[in-house]
Coordinates of C-alpha atoms in Angstrom, one line a residue:
M1 CA -21.5 112.3 146.9
D2 CA -22.1 109.3 144.5
D3 CA -20.4 105.9 144.7
K4 CA -17.9 106.7 141.9
T5 CA -16.7 109.9 143.6
A6 CA -16.4 108.1 147.0
K7 CA -14.2 105.5 145.4
I8 CA -11.9 108.2 143.9
T9 CA -11.6 110.0 147.2
A10 CA -10.8 106.8 149.0
A11 CA -8.1 105.9 146.5
I12 CA -6.5 109.4 146.9
L13 CA -6.5 109.1 150.7
G14 CA -5.1 105.6 150.5
G15 CA -2.3 106.8 148.2
L16 CA -1.4 109.7 150.5
L17 CA -1.4 107.4 153.5
A18 CA 0.9 104.9 151.7
V19 CA 3.3 107.7 150.7
G20 CA 3.2 108.9 154.4
L21 CA 4.0 105.4 155.6
L22 CA 6.8 105.0 153.1
G23 CA 8.3 108.3 154.2
A24 CA 8.0 107.3 157.9
G25 CA 9.7 104.0 157.1
Y26 CA 12.5 105.9 155.4
F27 CA 13.2 108.1 158.3
V28 CA 13.0 105.1 160.7
S29 CA 15.4 103.1 158.6
T30 CA 17.8 106.1 158.3
T31 CA 17.8 106.6 162.0
V32 CA 18.5 102.9 162.7
L33 CA 21.4 103.0 160.1
R34 CA 22.9 106.1 161.7
G35 CA 22.5 104.6 165.2
R36 CA 24.4 101.5 164.1
M37 CA 27.1 103.6 162.5
A38 CA 27.4 105.6 165.7
G39 CA 27.7 102.4 167.7
N40 CA 30.6 101.3 165.6
A41 CA 32.6 104.5 166.2
V42 CA 35.9 104.3 168.0
T43 CA 37.3 107.1 170.1
V44 CA 41.1 107.5 170.2
K45 CA 42.9 109.6 172.9
G46 CA 46.3 111.1 172.4
F47 CA 49.2 111.0 174.8
A48 CA 52.0 113.5 175.4
E49 CA 54.6 113.8 178.1
R50 CA 57.7 116.0 178.7
D51 CA 60.4 116.0 181.3
V52 CA 60.6 119.4 183.0
R53 CA 62.9 120.9 185.6
A54 CA 61.3 122.3 188.7
D55 CA 61.6 126.1 189.0
L56 CA 60.3 126.5 192.6
A57 CA 61.2 124.7 195.8
L58 CA 59.2 124.9 199.1
W59 CA 61.4 123.7 202.0
T60 CA 59.8 122.9 205.4
I61 CA 62.0 122.6 208.4
G62 CA 60.5 121.4 211.7
F63 CA 62.2 121.3 215.1
S64 CA 61.1 120.6 218.7
N65 CA 62.2 120.4 222.3
T66 CA 60.7 118.5 225.2
G67 CA 60.9 119.5 228.9
G68 CA 59.0 120.2 232.1
N69 CA 60.0 123.8 232.6
L70 CA 58.2 126.1 230.1
P71 CA 60.5 129.2 230.4
D72 CA 63.6 127.0 229.9
L73 CA 61.9 125.1 227.1
Y74 CA 61.0 128.3 225.3
A75 CA 64.5 129.6 225.6
R76 CA 65.9 126.4 224.1
T77 CA 63.4 126.5 221.2
R78 CA 64.3 130.2 220.4
S79 CA 67.9 129.2 220.4
D80 CA 67.3 126.4 217.9
E81 CA 65.3 128.8 215.8
T82 CA 68.2 131.3 215.7
A83 CA 70.6 128.5 214.8
I84 CA 68.5 127.4 211.9
L85 CA 68.1 131.0 210.6
T86 CA 71.9 131.5 210.9
Y87 CA 72.4 128.3 208.9
L88 CA 70.0 129.4 206.2
R89 CA 71.6 132.9 205.9
S90 CA 75.0 131.2 205.6
R91 CA 73.6 129.4 202.6
A92 CA 72.7 132.7 201.0
F93 CA 69.0 132.6 201.6
D94 CA 67.7 136.1 202.3
D95 CA 65.0 137.0 204.8
K96 CA 62.4 137.4 201.9
A97 CA 62.8 133.6 201.2
I98 CA 62.4 132.6 204.9
N99 CA 59.1 132.5 206.8
V100 CA 59.1 131.6 210.5
Q101 CA 55.8 130.0 211.4
G102 CA 56.1 130.3 215.1
V103 CA 55.9 127.6 217.8
G104 CA 53.2 125.3 219.0
L105 CA 52.9 123.9 222.6
T106 CA 51.7 120.4 223.5
D107 CA 51.0 119.4 227.1
Q108 CA 51.2 115.7 227.1
S109 CA 49.6 115.4 230.5
A110 CA 46.4 116.8 229.1
N111 CA 46.2 113.9 226.6
Q112 CA 43.4 111.7 228.0
D113 CA 44.3 108.9 225.7
R114 CA 47.6 108.2 227.3
S115 CA 47.5 105.1 229.6
K116 CA 50.6 106.1 231.7
V117 CA 51.4 109.2 233.7
V118 CA 53.8 111.5 231.8
P119 CA 57.0 112.3 233.7
E120 CA 57.3 116.0 234.6
A121 CA 60.6 116.2 232.7
S122 CA 58.9 115.4 229.4
R123 CA 55.5 117.0 230.0
Y124 CA 55.7 119.7 227.4
I125 CA 56.7 119.6 223.7
L126 CA 57.4 122.9 222.0
A127 CA 57.6 122.6 218.2
G128 CA 58.4 125.2 215.5
T129 CA 58.4 125.4 211.7
I130 CA 60.4 127.4 209.3
L131 CA 59.5 127.6 205.6
V132 CA 61.9 128.5 202.8
R133 CA 60.6 129.4 199.4
S134 CA 63.0 129.9 196.5
T135 CA 63.4 129.6 192.8
D136 CA 67.0 128.5 193.3
V137 CA 66.1 124.9 193.3
A138 CA 69.7 123.6 193.3
R139 CA 70.6 125.7 196.3
I140 CA 67.8 124.3 198.4
D141 CA 68.5 120.8 197.3
A142 CA 72.1 121.1 198.4
A143 CA 71.2 122.8 201.7
T144 CA 68.7 120.1 202.7
H145 CA 71.6 117.5 202.6
A146 CA 73.9 119.5 204.8
L147 CA 72.1 119.8 208.1
D148 CA 74.7 118.0 210.2
D149 CA 76.0 121.3 211.7
L150 CA 72.5 121.9 213.2
I151 CA 72.3 118.4 214.6
S152 CA 75.7 118.7 216.1
K153 CA 74.6 121.9 217.9
G154 CA 71.8 119.9 219.6
V155 CA 68.9 121.0 217.3
T156 CA 66.3 118.3 217.1
L157 CA 65.0 118.4 213.6
T158 CA 61.5 116.7 213.2
Q159 CA 61.0 117.6 209.5
N160 CA 63.2 118.2 206.5
Q161 CA 60.9 118.1 203.5
V162 CA 61.1 119.8 200.1
D163 CA 58.3 120.1 197.6
F164 CA 59.5 120.8 194.1
E165 CA 57.1 122.5 191.7
F166 CA 56.9 123.5 188.0
T167 CA 55.1 126.8 187.6
R168 CA 55.3 127.4 183.8
L169 CA 52.8 124.7 182.8
N170 CA 50.9 127.2 180.5
D171 CA 54.1 127.7 178.5
I172 CA 54.2 124.1 177.4
K173 CA 50.5 123.3 177.4
A174 CA 49.9 124.3 173.7
P175 CA 52.8 122.3 172.3
M176 CA 51.9 119.3 174.4
L177 CA 48.3 119.5 173.2
K178 CA 49.6 119.5 169.6
D179 CA 51.8 116.5 170.4
A180 CA 48.8 114.7 171.9
T181 CA 46.6 115.5 168.9
E182 CA 49.2 114.2 166.5
N183 CA 49.6 111.1 168.6
A184 CA 45.9 110.5 168.6
R185 CA 45.6 111.0 164.9
G186 CA 48.5 108.5 164.2
A187 CA 46.9 105.9 166.4
A188 CA 43.5 106.5 164.8
Q189 CA 44.9 106.2 161.3
Q190 CA 46.7 103.0 162.1
F191 CA 43.4 101.6 163.5
A192 CA 41.5 102.8 160.5
N193 CA 44.0 101.2 158.1
D194 CA 43.7 97.8 159.9
A195 CA 39.9 98.0 160.0
G196 CA 39.4 99.4 156.5
A197 CA 37.7 102.5 157.8
K198 CA 38.3 106.2 157.6
V199 CA 39.4 108.7 160.3
G200 CA 36.6 111.1 161.3
S201 CA 36.8 114.6 162.8
I202 CA 38.7 115.4 166.0

């Protein structure tokens, strides 16, 4: 290869290298620009809420008795259970809605954390629970506020709690999602107008 040919070859290689560097510089600059644009993006979240009426009520009724004679204590507890069931049936709750959980026994003298000796007359605690499940939410709500008859009969109620639930969330999920999307777009458009920008995709 003579000197002239070598110079031409070197010039071609140099030109290709310059083009390559220019191309690399373009891609780098484009990446930086896009990175800066991404850094300036703002995410807007939508909000939607609805008032719904509960369609299911779970009512927990707890009761207990304390004593030293287990057979007598058991008989009193069963009597209280019968009184509660009679009350519920008088309120038009059928047996399908009522679930008797049974009773649990606590021997307080077996509690090693107690600092004093437990009197024999209060050694045992026998507690029971009855659950009522109904879609008649209003009926349960009224029944929970009318337990005076049971108390007057000597029933010691330890729990009277109702959990109200809404089970048809899937029925309103799509409309609420639409409301939240519209809320987000409105907020984004307002922000874009103030900032002189455009709203992007959802």
